[in-house]
């Protein structure tokens, strides 16, 4: 899991598959997820959930650090 500069509000979540932990990644042992080093402070306290509906399925992030989001919901700022 990472955060990259993107979108009209500045930042966006990224998800990538990996088989091993990078040297600067932080492992969330409970869930087997690796967090990029540069995203660690941005993601402190964030909860990630997988939601399925009749029309879509997606990962949903609940980040207490967010100060604002764009109208389309694709990016956020801290």
C-alpha positions as semicolon CSV with decimal commas, in nm:
position;residue;x (nm);y (nm);z (nm)
1;X;0,000;0,000;0,000
2;X;0,131;0,342;-0,086
3;X;0,038;0,703;-0,145
4;X;0,143;0,893;-0,456
5;X;0,101;1,254;-0,568
6;X;-0,193;1,251;-0,806
7;X;-0,534;1,400;-0,872
8;X;-0,677;1,744;-0,816
9;X;-0,633;1,733;-0,437
10;X;-0,277;1,607;-0,418
11;X;-0,258;1,243;-0,306
12;X;-0,407;0,907;-0,399
13;X;-0,377;0,553;-0,261
14;X;-0,192;0,288;-0,460
15;X;-0,208;-0,089;-0,430
16;X;0,043;-0,327;-0,585
17;X;0,098;-0,702;-0,553
18;X;0,433;-0,812;-0,413
19;X;0,589;-1,136;-0,295
20;X;0,849;-0,984;-0,068
21;X;0,901;-0,684;0,154
22;X;1,118;-0,401;0,023
23;X;1,405;-0,288;0,247
24;X;1,223;0,031;0,350
25;X;0,868;-0,112;0,368
26;X;0,681;-0,154;0,696
27;X;0,497;-0,484;0,736
28;X;0,157;-0,488;0,902
29;X;0,198;-0,832;1,057
30;X;-0,169;-0,885;1,143
31;X;-0,277;-0,851;0,780
32;X;0,038;-0,939;0,583
33;X;0,036;-0,598;0,412
34;X;0,345;-0,396;0,328
35;X;0,332;-0,015;0,354
36;X;0,578;0,199;0,155
37;X;0,813;0,396;0,378
38;X;0,718;0,734;0,230
39;X;0,348;0,659;0,295
40;X;0,377;0,547;0,657
41;X;0,308;0,883;0,823
42;X;0,021;0,954;0,584
43;X;-0,142;0,619;0,662
44;X;-0,109;0,617;1,045
45;X;-0,446;0,519;1,190
46;X;-0,595;0,430;0,849
47;X;-0,835;0,138;0,823
48;X;-0,866;-0,048;0,494
49;X;-1,164;-0,268;0,411
50;X;-1,282;-0,460;0,106
51;X;-1,644;-0,387;0,009
52;X;-1,859;-0,585;-0,236
53;X;-2,189;-0,459;-0,375
54;X;-2,412;-0,568;-0,663
55;X;-2,249;-0,309;-0,889
56;X;-1,888;-0,295;-0,768
57;X;-1,617;-0,428;-0,541
58;X;-1,337;-0,211;-0,406
59;X;-1,098;-0,135;-0,124
60;X;-1,222;0,146;0,100
61;X;-0,983;0,355;0,311
62;X;-1,089;0,532;0,629
63;X;-0,805;0,775;0,703
64;X;-0,840;1,005;1,008
65;X;-0,558;1,229;0,877
66;X;-0,747;1,356;0,570
67;X;-0,830;1,728;0,571
68;X;-1,013;1,736;0,236
69;X;-1,103;1,539;-0,075
70;X;-1,180;1,624;-0,434
71;X;-1,534;1,612;-0,572
72;X;-1,483;1,280;-0,751
73;X;-1,328;1,114;-0,444
74;X;-1,012;1,004;-0,625
75;X;-0,765;1,216;-0,428
76;X;-0,719;1,375;-0,086
77;X;-0,499;1,618;0,106
78;X;-0,348;1,609;0,451
